[in-house]
Amino acid sequence: MNFRQIPGSLLLMALLAVPAPALAWGAEGHEIVATLALRELTPAARGQVARLLGGETMMIHDANWADEIKDRRRETGAWHYVDIPLNAPGYDRRRDCLRGDCVVAQVEYDMRLLTDRRANGRARAEALRFLIHFVADMHQPLHAVDAGDRGGNDVQVAIGRQRANLHKVWDADVVEALGIEAGAVANGLARSVTPEQRKAWARGTPAIWVNEAHVIARDHVYPLLDGRRRLRLPRDYAERQSAITRTQLAKAGVRLAVLLNNTLR
Ligand code: ADE
Ligand code: ZN
Ligand code: ZN
């Protein structure tokens, strides 16, 4: 088909009819975290990633696969986040992760599957794709909180002339404010992480990591809302979150590498 033969208005209508994908820690955030982690893999882990996914850089290409299959595999939708109530002291598996349908349980599950060398290759490859994605998601502060607003999805915000919801601002806008080229942002972050930070961040468990994200949401993101479901944010809101965003992305990259290095020996 020759696009020049299609009237411009028809083409525009067709483009507008395609829904914008709802991404989590938008596509760029996932690429940044995967790029960072890949840099820190041991040769053994690198080799296994390459074998399972068909090339080591597939780790970056596949970082958003879990978002792409959400519509086809509805049961996976809840695996991207954990709804820790805003004013709760922290993650409680029995309250927040019924039937294992939350990001903490899924990371634990994918780790176990990946450790099991007797599991079949396709199942292990899928567990690896999920793990690459979910370790990043669990560092997005609004993926670790719920105030009856689905982690800010039901909070309408205006920034200048733009309308969005608060969750989307934290999935995508705060990451894009760091720069629009994932590889360049990842390289900058990798250079900024100190050996002391790397050592400190490598500790902990998925439950401890979501508690960190929850504290950021509770003490840093939600106070500004003051209970509102509709508000105007400052024009430079996304830029002002850069320090937190950088730290959360860097932690996710370091931690993903540690998990893979320990699992794929
Ligand atoms: N849906 C319900 N709660 C959510 C959250 N915290 N993050 C993303 N999607 C959600
Ligand atoms: Zn996700
Ligand atoms: Zn999200």
CSV table of C-alpha atoms in Angstrom, one decimal, residues 12 21 32 46-47 50 52 59 64 70 74 108 130 142 155 158 163 175 194 201 204 208 211 246-247 249 256:
chain,number,residue,atom,x,y,z
A,12,LEU,CA,-4.7,10.9,10.9
A,21,PRO,CA,-0.2,1.8,25.2
A,32,ILE,CA,17.5,1.9,31.4
A,46,ARG,CA,25.7,-13.1,30.6
A,47,GLY,CA,26.1,-16.4,28.9
A,50,ALA,CA,22.2,-14.9,25.9
A,52,LEU,CA,17.8,-18.2,27.2
A,59,MET,CA,17.7,-8.4,27.7
A,64,ASN,CA,8.9,-4.4,28.0
A,70,LYS,CA,-0.9,-7.8,29.5
A,74,ARG,CA,-5.1,-10.8,31.9
A,108,GLU,CA,10.3,-14.5,44.2
A,130,PHE,CA,9.2,-11.2,33.8
A,142,LEU,CA,3.4,4.4,42.7
A,155,VAL,CA,-5.6,11.1,40.2
A,158,ALA,CA,-2.7,19.1,34.8
A,163,ARG,CA,-3.7,16.5,31.1
A,175,VAL,CA,12.1,9.2,33.4
A,194,THR,CA,29.7,4.6,43.9
A,201,TRP,CA,21.8,-1.5,47.5
A,204,GLY,CA,17.8,-6.8,51.1
A,208,ILE,CA,12.4,-4.6,51.7
A,211,ASN,CA,8.9,-0.9,51.3
A,246,ARG,CA,17.8,8.4,39.2
A,247,THR,CA,18.3,6.6,42.5
A,249,LEU,CA,16.4,3.4,38.5
A,256,LEU,CA,18.5,-6.9,39.0
